[in-house]
Coordinates of C-alpha atoms and ligand atoms in Angstrom, one line a residue:
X1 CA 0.0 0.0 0.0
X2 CA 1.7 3.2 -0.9
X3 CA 2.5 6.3 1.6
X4 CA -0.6 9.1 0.1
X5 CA 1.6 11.8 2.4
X6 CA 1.0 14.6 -0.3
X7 CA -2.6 14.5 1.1
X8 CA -1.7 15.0 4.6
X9 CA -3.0 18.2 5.5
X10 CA 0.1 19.6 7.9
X11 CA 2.6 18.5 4.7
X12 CA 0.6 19.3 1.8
X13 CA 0.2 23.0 3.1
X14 CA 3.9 23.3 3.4
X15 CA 4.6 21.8 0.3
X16 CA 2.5 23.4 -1.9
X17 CA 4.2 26.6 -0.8
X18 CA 7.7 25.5 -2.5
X19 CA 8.4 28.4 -5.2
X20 CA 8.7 25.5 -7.8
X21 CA 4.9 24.8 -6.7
X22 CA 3.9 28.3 -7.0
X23 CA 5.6 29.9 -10.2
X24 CA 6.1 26.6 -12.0
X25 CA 9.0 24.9 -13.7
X26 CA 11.0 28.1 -14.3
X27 CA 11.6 27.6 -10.4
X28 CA 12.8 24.6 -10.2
X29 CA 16.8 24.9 -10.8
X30 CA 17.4 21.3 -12.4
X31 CA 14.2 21.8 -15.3
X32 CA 17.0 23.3 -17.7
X33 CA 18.7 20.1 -17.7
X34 CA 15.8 17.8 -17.8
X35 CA 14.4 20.2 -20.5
X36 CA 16.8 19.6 -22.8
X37 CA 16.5 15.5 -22.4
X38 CA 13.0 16.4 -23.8
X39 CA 11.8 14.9 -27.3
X40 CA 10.2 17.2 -29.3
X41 CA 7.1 18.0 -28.1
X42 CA 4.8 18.7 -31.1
X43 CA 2.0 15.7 -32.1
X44 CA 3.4 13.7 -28.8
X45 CA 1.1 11.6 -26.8
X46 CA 2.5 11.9 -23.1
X47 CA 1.8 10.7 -19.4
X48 CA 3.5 12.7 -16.7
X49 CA 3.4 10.0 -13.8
X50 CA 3.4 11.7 -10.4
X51 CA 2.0 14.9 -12.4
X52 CA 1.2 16.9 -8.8
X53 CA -0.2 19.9 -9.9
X54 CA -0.1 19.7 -13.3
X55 CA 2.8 22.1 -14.6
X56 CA 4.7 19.9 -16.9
X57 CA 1.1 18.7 -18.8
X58 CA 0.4 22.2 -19.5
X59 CA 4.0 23.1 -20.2
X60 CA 4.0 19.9 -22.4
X61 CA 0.7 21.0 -24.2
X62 CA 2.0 25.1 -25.1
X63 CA 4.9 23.3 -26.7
X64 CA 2.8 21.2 -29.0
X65 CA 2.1 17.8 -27.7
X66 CA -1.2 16.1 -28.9
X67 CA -2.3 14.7 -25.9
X68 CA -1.4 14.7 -22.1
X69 CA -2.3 12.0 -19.4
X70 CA -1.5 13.2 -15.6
X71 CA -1.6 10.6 -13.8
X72 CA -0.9 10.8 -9.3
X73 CA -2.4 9.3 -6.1
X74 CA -3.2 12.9 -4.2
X75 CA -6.5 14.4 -4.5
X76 CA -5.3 17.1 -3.2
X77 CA -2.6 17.5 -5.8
X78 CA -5.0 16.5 -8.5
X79 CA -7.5 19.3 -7.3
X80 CA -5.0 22.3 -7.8
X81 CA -3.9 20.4 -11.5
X82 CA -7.5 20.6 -12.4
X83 CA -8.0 24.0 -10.8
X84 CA -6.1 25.0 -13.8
X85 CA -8.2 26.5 -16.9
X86 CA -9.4 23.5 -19.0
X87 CA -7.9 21.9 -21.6
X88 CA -9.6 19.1 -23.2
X89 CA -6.4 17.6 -24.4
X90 CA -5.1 17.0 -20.6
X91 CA -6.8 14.2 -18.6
X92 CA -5.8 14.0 -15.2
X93 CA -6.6 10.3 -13.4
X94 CA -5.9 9.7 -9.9
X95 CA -3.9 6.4 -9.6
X96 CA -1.5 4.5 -7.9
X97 CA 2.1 3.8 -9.7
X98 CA 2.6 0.8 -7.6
X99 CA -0.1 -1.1 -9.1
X100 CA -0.5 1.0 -12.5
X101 CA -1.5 -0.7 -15.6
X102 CA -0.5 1.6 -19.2
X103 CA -2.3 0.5 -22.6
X104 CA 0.4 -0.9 -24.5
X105 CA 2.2 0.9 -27.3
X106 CA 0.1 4.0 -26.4
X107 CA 2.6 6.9 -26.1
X108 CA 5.5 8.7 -27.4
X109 CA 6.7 10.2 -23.8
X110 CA 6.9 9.1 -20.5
X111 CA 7.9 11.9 -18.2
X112 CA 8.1 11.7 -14.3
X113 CA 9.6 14.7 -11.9
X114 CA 10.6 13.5 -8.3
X115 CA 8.5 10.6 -7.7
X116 CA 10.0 7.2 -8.7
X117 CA 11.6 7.4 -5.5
X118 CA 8.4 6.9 -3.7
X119 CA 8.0 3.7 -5.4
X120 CA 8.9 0.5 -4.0
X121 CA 7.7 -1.9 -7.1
X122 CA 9.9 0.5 -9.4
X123 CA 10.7 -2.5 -11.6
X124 CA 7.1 -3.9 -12.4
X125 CA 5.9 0.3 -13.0
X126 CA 9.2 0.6 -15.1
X127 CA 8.4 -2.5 -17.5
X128 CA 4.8 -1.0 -17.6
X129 CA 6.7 2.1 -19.0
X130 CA 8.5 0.1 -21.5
X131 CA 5.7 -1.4 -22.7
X132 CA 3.4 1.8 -23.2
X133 CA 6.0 3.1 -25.3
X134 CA 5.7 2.7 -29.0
X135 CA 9.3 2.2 -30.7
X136 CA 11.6 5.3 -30.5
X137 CA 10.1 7.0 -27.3
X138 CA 11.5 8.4 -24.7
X139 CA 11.6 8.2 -20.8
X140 CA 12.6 11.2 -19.1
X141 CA 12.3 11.4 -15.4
X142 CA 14.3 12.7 -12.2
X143 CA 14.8 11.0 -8.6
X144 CA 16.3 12.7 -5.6
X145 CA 20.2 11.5 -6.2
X146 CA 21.1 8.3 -4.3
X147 CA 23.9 10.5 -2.1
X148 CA 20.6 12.7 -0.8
X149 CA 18.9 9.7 0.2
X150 CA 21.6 7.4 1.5
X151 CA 22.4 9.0 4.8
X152 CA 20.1 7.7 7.9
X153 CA 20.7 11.3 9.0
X154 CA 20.8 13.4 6.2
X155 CA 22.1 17.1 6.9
X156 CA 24.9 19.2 6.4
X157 CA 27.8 19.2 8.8
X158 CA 29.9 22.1 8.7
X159 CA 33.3 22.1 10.2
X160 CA 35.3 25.2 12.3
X161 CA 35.9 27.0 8.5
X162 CA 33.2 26.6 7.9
X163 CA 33.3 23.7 5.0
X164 CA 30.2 22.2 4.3
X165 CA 30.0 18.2 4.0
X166 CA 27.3 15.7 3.1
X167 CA 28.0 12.5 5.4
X168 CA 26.7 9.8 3.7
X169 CA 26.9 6.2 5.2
X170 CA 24.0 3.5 4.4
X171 CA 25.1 3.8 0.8
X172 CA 24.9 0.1 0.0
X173 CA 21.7 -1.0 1.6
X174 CA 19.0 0.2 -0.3
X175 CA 15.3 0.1 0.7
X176 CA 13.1 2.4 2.6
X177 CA 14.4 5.9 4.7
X178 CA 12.3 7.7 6.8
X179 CA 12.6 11.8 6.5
X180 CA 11.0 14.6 8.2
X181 CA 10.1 17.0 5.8
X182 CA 7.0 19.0 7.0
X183 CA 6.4 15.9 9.1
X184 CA 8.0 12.8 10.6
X185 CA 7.5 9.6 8.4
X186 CA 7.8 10.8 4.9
X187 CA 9.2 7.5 3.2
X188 CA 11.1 7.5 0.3
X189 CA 13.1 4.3 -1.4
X190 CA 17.3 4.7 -1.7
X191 CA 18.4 2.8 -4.5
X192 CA 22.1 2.5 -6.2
X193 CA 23.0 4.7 -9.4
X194 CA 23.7 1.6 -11.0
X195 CA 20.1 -0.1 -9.5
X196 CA 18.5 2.4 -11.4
X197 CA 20.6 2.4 -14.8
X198 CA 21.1 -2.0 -14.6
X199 CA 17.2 -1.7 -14.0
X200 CA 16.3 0.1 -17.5
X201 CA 19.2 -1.7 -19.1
X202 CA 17.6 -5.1 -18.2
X203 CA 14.0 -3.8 -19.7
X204 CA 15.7 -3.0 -22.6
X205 CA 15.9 0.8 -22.8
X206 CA 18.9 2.8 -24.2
X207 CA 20.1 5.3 -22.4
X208 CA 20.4 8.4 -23.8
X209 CA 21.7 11.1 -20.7
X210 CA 22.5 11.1 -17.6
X211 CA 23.2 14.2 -15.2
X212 CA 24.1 14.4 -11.4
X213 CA 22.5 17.7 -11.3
X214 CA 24.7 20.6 -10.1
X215 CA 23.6 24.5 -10.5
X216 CA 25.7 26.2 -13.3
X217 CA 27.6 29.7 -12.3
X218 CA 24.6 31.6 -13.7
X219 CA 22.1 30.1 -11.5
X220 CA 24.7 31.0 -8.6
X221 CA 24.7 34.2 -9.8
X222 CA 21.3 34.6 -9.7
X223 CA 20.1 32.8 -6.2
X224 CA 23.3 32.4 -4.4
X225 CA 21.8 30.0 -2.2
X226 CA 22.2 27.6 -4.4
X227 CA 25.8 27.6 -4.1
X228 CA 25.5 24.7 -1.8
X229 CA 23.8 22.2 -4.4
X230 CA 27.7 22.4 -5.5
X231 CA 29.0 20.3 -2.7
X232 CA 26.9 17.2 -3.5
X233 CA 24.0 16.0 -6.3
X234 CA 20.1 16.3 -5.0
X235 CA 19.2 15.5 -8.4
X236 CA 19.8 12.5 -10.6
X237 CA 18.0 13.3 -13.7
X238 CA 17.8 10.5 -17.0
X239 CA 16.7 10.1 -20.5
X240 CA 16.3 6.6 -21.8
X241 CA 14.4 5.4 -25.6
X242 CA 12.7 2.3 -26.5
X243 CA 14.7 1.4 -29.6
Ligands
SAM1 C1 7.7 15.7 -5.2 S1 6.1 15.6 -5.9 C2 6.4 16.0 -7.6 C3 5.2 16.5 -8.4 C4 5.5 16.9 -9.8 N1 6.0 15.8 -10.6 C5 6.6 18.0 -9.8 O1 7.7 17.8 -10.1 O2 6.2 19.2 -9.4 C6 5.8 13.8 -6.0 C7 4.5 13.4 -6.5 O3 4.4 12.0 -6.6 C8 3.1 11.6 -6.2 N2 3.2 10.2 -5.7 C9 3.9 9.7 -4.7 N3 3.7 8.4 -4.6 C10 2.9 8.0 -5.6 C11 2.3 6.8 -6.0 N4 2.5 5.7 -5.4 N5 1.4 6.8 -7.0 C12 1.2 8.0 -7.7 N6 1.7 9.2 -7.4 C13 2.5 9.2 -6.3 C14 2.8 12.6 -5.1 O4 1.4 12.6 -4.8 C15 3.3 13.9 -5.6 O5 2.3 14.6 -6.4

């Protein structure tokens, strides 16, 4: 049974305060770098799994894709997608990615932001990806990078210089970690780098990128605070294609 924290009341009021939640994927410092993993867009049939509220179905739909299925298990999240003005072409369905079954052959994309590391059955909802592909498409998704999700008690350390490191023990035992963020109990799944790339290897997808995200010295420039993504990844972000 999966975790439905995003409907939590206490969490999903802070979460949905995240700039990235309020202005959209502009805020969110690692969407350059997924961007350009993107197919083109225009005539694509595309499911966003773990949409949220919806920004990458409409950004998907002003760039020309045909059709746009959002699929997550919050209502809450689902209510603010559909809060958004309507758009025939976008059909948002409330669904669990544990269990998830995908017509096969039925898309061009598959796109997923910062949820397959909620998922514990990753494997069975990854060959359900494969198989709703038609030849030549394209999964693009991110994860929270194994390094942020390794530690049994993540934070910084900073020493008497003030040099900020990113203890990480744990690394080889993957499974569930429980994080307070908002509120105790928020589980998410560590894997390996190489559980995730042997995994889509082993369905039979080519990969086609990888990045351990990191912000460039413009982004820097721009929200200093960022300067800190620098001493480790957050983001591991990947493009893969049925051949
Ligand atoms: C960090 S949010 C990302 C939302 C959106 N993709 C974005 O990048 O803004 C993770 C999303 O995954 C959804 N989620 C988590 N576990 C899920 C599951 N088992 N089935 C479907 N959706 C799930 C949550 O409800 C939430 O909307």
């Amino acid at each position: 049974m999966a975790q439905n924290i995003y409907d939590q009341d206490e969490f999903f009021n802070g979460y949905r305060r995240l700039s990235r939640q309020v202005t959209g994927l502009d805020s969110a410092p690692e969407w350059p770098a997924l961007r350009a993993m993107l197919p083109p867009m225009p005539g694509a049939r595309v499911i966003d799994l773990g949409c949220g509220f919806g920004w990458f179905c409409r950004w998907a739909r002003e760039h020309g894709a045909a059709a746009v299925l959002g699929i997550d298990l919050s209502e809450k999240m689902l209510a603010q997608a559909q809060a958004s003005p309507h758009d025939p072409a976008i059909r948002y369905q409330r669904g669990d990615l544990e269990t998830l079954s995908l017509a096969p052959a039925s898309c061009d994309l598959v796109y997923s932001s910062l949820t397959f590391h909620y998922i514990a059955a990753l494997e069975r909802l990854w060959a359900q990806v494969y198989a709703a592909l038609i030849p030549g498409g394209s999964l693009v998704f991110s994860v929270e990078h194994p390094i942020y999700t390794a530690p049994s008690h993540p934070g910084w350390v900073v020493d008497e210089q003030g040099i900020k490191t990113w203890p990480v023990d744990s690394y080889q035992v993957e499974g569930p970690r429980s994080r307070t963020w908002y509120v105790p109990g928020v589980i998410k799944q560590h894997r390996l780098i190489s559980t995730y790339v042997n995994l889509l290897i082993c369905l039979g997808f080519t990969l086609t990128r990888l990045e351990e995200w990191g912000p460039t010295d413009a982004q820097i420039n721009a929200t200093p605070e960022l300067a800190e993504e620098k001493e480790r990844p957050m983001f591991f972000l990947v493009g893969a294609k049925k051949i």
